[in-house]
Coordinates of N, CA and C in Angstrom, one line a residue:
X1 N 17.4 9.3 0.9 CA 18.1 9.6 2.4 C 16.5 8.3 3.2
X2 N 17.3 7.5 4.2 CA 16.1 6.4 4.5 C 16.3 6.9 6.1
X3 N 16.6 8.0 6.7 CA 16.5 8.2 7.9 C 15.2 7.2 9.0
X4 N 15.1 6.7 9.9 CA 14.0 5.9 10.5 C 14.0 4.7 10.3
X5 N 14.3 4.7 9.0 CA 13.7 3.0 8.0 C 14.7 2.0 8.3
X6 N 14.4 0.9 8.5 CA 15.2 -0.6 8.6 C 15.3 -0.5 7.3
X7 N 16.5 -0.5 6.8 CA 16.7 -0.9 5.2 C 17.9 -2.1 5.0
X8 N 18.6 -2.4 6.1 CA 19.7 -3.8 6.3 C 19.2 -4.7 5.5
X9 N 18.2 -5.3 5.9 CA 17.6 -6.4 5.3 C 15.9 -6.4 4.3
X10 N 16.2 -7.5 3.7 CA 14.3 -7.7 3.2 C 13.3 -7.9 3.8
X11 N 12.4 -7.7 3.5 CA 11.3 -8.1 4.4 C 10.8 -9.6 3.8
X12 N 9.7 -10.4 4.8 CA 9.7 -11.9 4.0 C 8.7 -11.7 2.8
X13 N 8.4 -12.9 2.6 CA 7.3 -13.2 1.2 C 6.2 -13.4 1.8
X14 N 5.2 -12.5 2.2 CA 3.7 -13.4 2.6 C 2.8 -12.4 2.2
X15 N 1.7 -12.9 2.3 CA 0.3 -12.5 2.3 C -0.6 -12.2 3.8
X16 N -1.0 -11.0 4.0 CA -1.4 -10.9 5.0 C -3.3 -10.3 4.9
X17 N -4.0 -11.6 5.1 CA -5.1 -11.4 5.0 C -5.6 -10.4 5.1
X18 N -5.1 -10.2 6.6 CA -6.3 -8.7 7.2 C -6.2 -7.6 6.0
X19 N -5.2 -7.7 5.2 CA -5.9 -6.7 4.5 C -6.2 -6.3 2.9
X20 N -6.8 -7.8 2.9 CA -7.7 -7.8 1.8 C -9.3 -7.4 2.4
X21 N -9.4 -6.7 0.7 CA -10.8 -6.3 1.1 C -12.2 -7.0 1.6
X22 N -12.2 -8.3 1.7 CA -13.5 -9.3 2.6 C -13.0 -9.0 3.8
X23 N -12.0 -8.9 4.5 CA -11.9 -9.0 5.4 C -11.9 -7.5 6.3
X24 N -11.4 -6.4 5.4 CA -11.4 -5.1 6.1 C -13.0 -5.2 5.9
X25 N -14.2 -5.2 4.8 CA -15.3 -5.4 4.8 C -15.7 -5.5 6.3
X26 N -15.3 -7.0 6.3 CA -15.7 -7.6 7.8 C -15.5 -6.6 9.5
X27 N -14.9 -6.3 9.3 CA -14.0 -6.0 10.4 C -14.4 -4.4 10.0
X28 N -14.3 -4.0 9.6 CA -15.6 -2.6 9.2 C -16.8 -2.4 10.1
X29 N -17.9 -3.4 9.4 CA -18.6 -4.0 9.6 C -19.4 -4.2 11.3
X30 N -18.4 -5.1 11.4 CA -18.1 -5.3 13.6 C -18.1 -3.8 14.1
X31 N -17.9 -3.0 13.5 CA -17.9 -1.8 13.9 C -18.4 -0.8 13.4
X32 N -19.1 -1.0 12.8 CA -20.5 -0.2 12.6 C -19.9 0.4 11.8
X33 N -18.8 0.8 10.8 CA -18.4 1.8 10.1 C -18.8 1.1 8.4
X34 N -19.3 2.2 7.4 CA -19.0 1.8 6.6 C -17.7 1.2 5.4
X35 N -17.8 0.5 4.3 CA -16.5 -0.2 3.6 C -16.7 0.6 2.3
X36 N -15.5 0.9 1.9 CA -15.8 1.4 0.3 C -16.1 0.4 -0.4
X37 N -16.9 0.9 -1.7 CA -17.4 -0.7 -2.0 C -16.6 -1.0 -3.0
X38 N -16.1 -2.4 -2.8 CA -15.2 -3.0 -3.4 C -15.4 -4.0 -4.4
X39 N -17.1 -3.3 -4.9 CA -17.3 -4.3 -6.1 C -17.1 -3.0 -7.0
X40 N -17.2 -2.4 -6.9 CA -17.0 -1.3 -8.0 C -15.5 -0.7 -8.0
X41 N -15.1 -0.3 -8.8 CA -13.5 0.3 -9.0 C -13.5 1.0 -7.7
X42 N -12.1 0.8 -7.4 CA -11.9 1.4 -6.1 C -9.9 2.1 -6.2
X43 N -9.4 2.7 -5.3 CA -8.1 2.6 -5.3 C -7.7 2.1 -4.0
X44 N -6.3 1.8 -4.0 CA -6.0 1.3 -3.0 C -4.1 1.6 -3.0
X45 N -3.5 2.0 -2.1 CA -2.2 2.3 -1.8 C -1.7 1.8 -0.3
X46 N -0.1 0.8 -0.7 CA 0.1 0.4 0.2 C 1.5 0.8 0.5
X47 N 1.7 1.6 2.1 CA 3.0 2.3 2.5 C 3.8 1.2 2.7
X48 N 4.9 1.1 2.0 CA 6.0 0.6 2.8 C 5.3 -1.1 2.5
X49 N 5.2 -1.5 1.1 CA 4.7 -2.9 0.9 C 5.6 -4.2 0.6
X50 N 6.7 -3.7 1.7 CA 7.9 -4.9 1.7 C 7.4 -6.3 0.1
X51 N 7.6 -7.2 -0.2 CA 7.5 -8.0 -1.2 C 7.3 -7.5 -2.2
X52 N 5.4 -6.7 -2.0 CA 4.6 -6.6 -2.7 C 3.3 -7.3 -3.1
X53 N 3.5 -8.3 -2.2 CA 2.6 -9.7 -2.2 C 1.1 -9.5 -2.2
X54 N 1.3 -8.5 -1.3 CA -0.8 -8.3 -0.9 C -1.0 -7.7 -2.5
X55 N 0.1 -6.5 -2.8 CA -0.8 -5.4 -4.0 C -0.7 -6.6 -5.2
X56 N 0.5 -7.7 -5.2 CA 0.2 -8.5 -6.8 C -1.1 -8.9 -6.7
X57 N -1.3 -9.7 -5.5 CA -2.5 -10.6 -5.7 C -3.5 -9.9 -5.8
X58 N -3.7 -9.1 -4.8 CA -4.9 -7.8 -5.3 C -4.9 -7.6 -6.2
X59 N -3.8 -6.9 -7.0 CA -4.2 -6.6 -8.3 C -4.5 -7.4 -9.4
X60 N -3.9 -8.7 -9.2 CA -4.6 -9.8 -10.1 C -6.1 -10.1 -9.4
X61 N -6.6 -10.0 -8.4 CA -8.3 -10.2 -7.7 C -9.2 -9.3 -8.5
X62 N -8.7 -7.8 -8.7 CA -9.8 -6.7 -8.5 C -8.8 -6.0 -9.6
X63 N -9.1 -6.6 -11.1 CA -8.6 -5.8 -12.2 C -9.6 -4.7 -12.6
X64 N -10.0 -4.0 -11.7 CA -11.1 -3.1 -12.1 C -10.6 -2.1 -10.9
X65 N -9.6 -2.1 -10.1 CA -9.3 -1.5 -8.7 C -7.7 -1.0 -9.9
X66 N -7.4 0.5 -8.8 CA -5.9 0.8 -9.3 C -5.5 0.9 -7.9
X67 N -4.0 -0.1 -7.7 CA -3.2 -0.5 -6.8 C -2.3 0.8 -6.9
X68 N -1.6 1.2 -5.7 CA -0.5 2.0 -5.9 C 0.4 1.8 -4.8
X69 N 1.7 2.3 -4.7 CA 2.5 1.5 -3.4 C 4.0 2.1 -3.2
X70 N 4.8 2.3 -2.4 CA 6.1 2.9 -2.0 C 6.5 1.7 -1.5
X71 N 7.7 1.7 -1.5 CA 8.6 0.8 -0.5 C 10.0 1.5 -0.8
X72 N 10.8 1.8 0.6 CA 12.5 2.1 0.5 C 13.7 1.1 -0.4
X73 N 12.9 0.4 -0.7 CA 13.9 -0.7 -1.1 C 13.4 -1.3 -2.3
X74 N 14.7 -0.8 -3.4 CA 14.6 -0.9 -4.6 C 13.9 -2.5 -5.0
X75 N 14.8 -3.7 -4.2 CA 14.7 -4.8 -4.3 C 13.2 -5.0 -4.3
X76 N 12.6 -4.5 -3.3 CA 11.1 -4.3 -3.0 C 10.4 -3.8 -4.3
X77 N 10.6 -3.1 -4.5 CA 9.8 -2.5 -6.0 C 9.9 -3.3 -7.2
X78 N 11.1 -4.2 -7.4 CA 11.5 -5.1 -8.1 C 10.2 -6.1 -8.1
X79 N 10.1 -6.8 -7.0 CA 9.5 -8.2 -6.4 C 8.2 -7.8 -7.4
X80 N 7.9 -6.6 -6.8 CA 6.3 -5.9 -6.7 C 6.1 -6.0 -8.0
X81 N 7.3 -5.8 -8.9 CA 6.7 -5.2 -10.6 C 6.7 -6.4 -11.1
X82 N 7.5 -7.6 -10.8 CA 7.6 -8.7 -11.4 C 5.8 -9.5 -10.8
X83 N 5.8 -9.2 -9.6 CA 4.1 -9.8 -9.6 C 3.3 -9.1 -10.1
X84 N 3.7 -7.9 -10.2 CA 2.4 -7.0 -11.2 C 2.1 -7.4 -12.6
X85 N 3.1 -7.9 -13.2 CA 3.7 -8.8 -14.4 C 2.7 -9.7 -14.7
X86 N 3.3 -10.8 -13.2 CA 2.1 -12.0 -13.6 C 0.5 -11.9 -13.0
X87 N 0.0 -10.6 -12.7 CA -1.0 -9.9 -12.4 C -1.8 -10.0 -13.3
X88 N -0.8 -9.4 -14.6 CA -1.3 -8.7 -16.0 C -1.5 -9.7 -16.6
X89 N -1.3 -11.3 -16.7 CA -1.5 -12.1 -17.6 C 0.3 -13.1 -17.4
X90 N 0.9 -12.4 -16.9 CA 2.7 -13.2 -17.3 C 3.2 -13.0 -18.1
X91 N 3.1 -12.1 -19.2 CA 3.0 -12.1 -20.7 C 4.3 -11.1 -21.0
X92 N 5.1 -10.2 -20.0 CA 5.9 -10.0 -19.5 C 5.3 -8.3 -20.2
X93 N 4.1 -8.1 -19.8 CA 3.6 -6.7 -20.7 C 3.2 -6.1 -18.8
X94 N 3.1 -4.6 -18.9 CA 3.3 -4.1 -17.6 C 1.8 -4.3 -17.2
X95 N 1.5 -4.3 -15.7 CA 0.1 -4.3 -15.6 C -0.6 -2.8 -15.8
X96 N -1.9 -2.9 -15.7 CA -2.9 -1.2 -16.2 C -3.3 -1.1 -14.8
X97 N -3.1 -1.2 -13.3 CA -3.5 -1.8 -12.4 C -3.1 -1.7 -11.2
X98 N -1.3 -1.6 -11.3 CA -0.3 -1.5 -10.3 C 0.7 -0.8 -10.4
X99 N 0.8 0.3 -9.7 CA 1.7 1.1 -9.8 C 2.7 1.4 -9.1
X100 N 4.2 1.2 -8.3 CA 5.2 1.0 -7.7 C 6.2 2.2 -7.7
X101 N 6.8 2.3 -6.6 CA 7.9 3.1 -6.8 C 8.9 2.8 -5.2
X102 N 9.8 3.0 -6.0 CA 10.7 2.9 -4.8 C 11.3 4.5 -4.0
X103 N 10.3 4.8 -3.1 CA 10.3 6.3 -2.3 C 9.8 6.2 -0.8
X104 N 10.5 6.8 -0.3 CA 10.1 6.8 1.2 C 9.1 7.9 1.2
X105 N 7.7 7.8 2.3 CA 6.9 8.3 2.6 C 7.0 9.6 1.9
X106 N 8.2 10.2 3.1 CA 7.9 11.5 2.6 C 8.3 12.3 1.4
X107 N 8.6 11.7 0.2 CA 8.6 12.0 -1.3 C 7.4 11.9 -2.1
X108 N 6.9 10.5 -1.4 CA 5.4 9.7 -2.2 C 4.3 10.9 -1.6
X109 N 4.5 12.0 -0.8 CA 3.6 12.7 -0.4 C 3.1 13.6 -1.7
X110 N 4.1 13.6 -2.5 CA 4.1 14.8 -3.8 C 3.3 13.4 -4.5
X111 N 3.4 12.7 -4.8 CA 3.5 11.8 -5.7 C 1.8 12.4 -6.7
X112 N 1.5 12.1 -7.7 CA 0.2 12.7 -8.3 C -0.7 11.4 -8.1
X113 N -1.2 11.0 -7.2 CA -2.2 9.8 -7.5 C -3.7 10.2 -6.7
X114 N -4.6 9.0 -7.5 CA -6.2 9.6 -7.2 C -6.2 9.7 -5.8
X115 N -7.1 10.4 -5.4 CA -7.6 10.2 -4.2 C -8.2 8.4 -3.7
X116 N -7.9 8.3 -3.0 CA -8.0 6.9 -2.4 C -8.8 6.1 -1.2
X117 N -9.2 5.3 -2.0 CA -10.3 4.4 -0.6 C -10.0 4.1 0.5
X118 N -8.5 3.3 0.2 CA -7.5 2.4 1.0 C -6.1 2.6 1.4
X119 N -5.9 3.0 2.3 CA -4.1 3.0 2.4 C -4.5 2.0 3.9
X120 N -2.8 1.0 3.2 CA -3.0 -0.5 4.3 C -1.0 0.3 4.4
X121 N -0.8 0.1 5.7 CA 1.0 -0.3 5.9 C 0.7 -1.6 7.5
X122 N 1.8 -2.1 6.7 CA 1.5 -3.2 7.7 C 2.9 -3.5 8.5
X123 N 3.2 -2.8 9.3 CA 4.1 -3.0 10.3 C 5.5 -1.7 10.0
X124 N 4.8 -1.0 9.2 CA 5.7 0.1 9.2 C 6.0 1.1 10.1
X125 N 4.3 1.1 10.9 CA 4.4 2.6 12.2 C 5.4 2.0 12.7
X126 N 5.6 1.0 13.8 CA 6.4 0.1 14.5 C 7.7 0.5 14.1
X127 N 8.2 0.4 12.9 CA 9.4 0.3 12.4 C 10.1 1.7 11.8
X128 N 9.4 2.5 11.6 CA 9.7 4.3 11.3 C 10.1 4.7 13.0
X129 N 11.0 6.0 12.9 CA 10.1 7.3 14.0 C 9.5 8.0 13.8
X130 N 9.8 9.1 14.8 CA 8.4 9.8 15.4 C 8.8 10.8 13.5
X131 N 9.3 10.9 13.1 CA 9.0 12.3 12.0 C 8.4 11.4 11.0
X132 N 9.4 10.0 10.6 CA 8.5 9.2 9.2 C 6.8 8.8 10.0
X133 N 6.8 8.7 11.1 CA 5.1 9.0 11.3 C 4.6 10.1 11.2
X134 N 5.1 11.2 11.4 CA 4.3 12.6 11.1 C 4.1 12.5 9.4
X135 N 4.9 12.2 8.8 CA 4.9 11.9 7.0 C 3.6 10.9 7.1
X136 N 3.1 9.9 7.4 CA 2.2 9.1 7.1 C 1.3 9.6 7.2
X137 N 0.9 10.2 8.5 CA 0.0 11.3 8.8 C -0.6 12.2 7.4
X138 N 0.7 13.0 7.6 CA 0.6 14.2 5.8 C 0.2 13.4 4.4
X139 N 0.8 12.1 4.4 CA 0.2 11.5 3.2 C -1.3 11.0 3.5
X140 N -1.4 10.7 4.7 CA -2.9 10.3 4.8 C -4.0 12.0 4.6
X141 N -4.1 12.7 5.4 CA -4.3 13.9 5.2 C -4.7 14.1 3.6
X142 N -3.2 14.0 2.8 CA -3.7 14.5 1.1 C -4.3 14.0 0.6
X143 N -3.8 12.6 0.8 CA -4.1 11.4 -0.7 C -5.8 10.8 0.0
X144 N -6.1 10.6 1.0 CA -7.1 9.7 1.5 C -8.4 10.3 1.7
X145 N -9.5 9.5 0.2 CA -10.4 10.8 0.7 C -11.7 10.5 1.7
X146 N -12.3 11.3 1.5 CA -13.0 11.5 2.6 C -14.4 9.9 3.0
X147 N -14.1 9.2 4.0 CA -14.8 7.9 4.4 C -13.9 6.8 3.7
X148 N -12.4 7.1 3.2 CA -11.7 6.4 3.2 C -11.3 5.6 4.1
X149 N -10.4 4.4 4.0 CA -10.4 3.2 5.4 C -8.2 3.3 5.2
X150 N -8.1 3.7 6.6 CA -6.7 3.6 6.9 C -6.7 2.6 7.4
X151 N -5.8 1.5 7.0 CA -5.5 0.0 8.0 C -4.1 0.5 8.2
X152 N -3.6 0.1 9.5 CA -2.4 -0.4 10.2 C -2.3 -1.3 10.9
X153 N -1.3 -2.7 10.8 CA -1.9 -3.8 11.0 C 0.5 -3.6 11.4
X154 N 0.0 -4.7 12.3 CA 1.5 -5.3 13.0 C 1.8 -6.4 13.3

């Protein structure tokens, strides 16, 4: 089911620095909000992760953290898994801290995830319909831990 999603083209390959823990910590501090402790193990999820560049880079940079994500395009998921293998050392092994799936958010709500410190979406909110936005809110209600951070970028 792809209702409300743009599926005709793959997303670009790029890193969004505003979605990195350091930038997030700074933005939250400037707003007077406590950030998760990114020096301790943490959990992170990206909904609609595109090519998975942010997830792959962050999984490599934060090996004690656990990263999760969903994207509706199987080609995006395949690319994110390749990046995850690179993050795991490039030996062809599967990364131990990155799990991605080809699911719409509505299905991913039921995923068996730990309580999440951070949930990120870049552009997704503006690309989906009202029904999918409601599913994103339900996902946040179910999986974002109290005091966790939801990042919506455009």
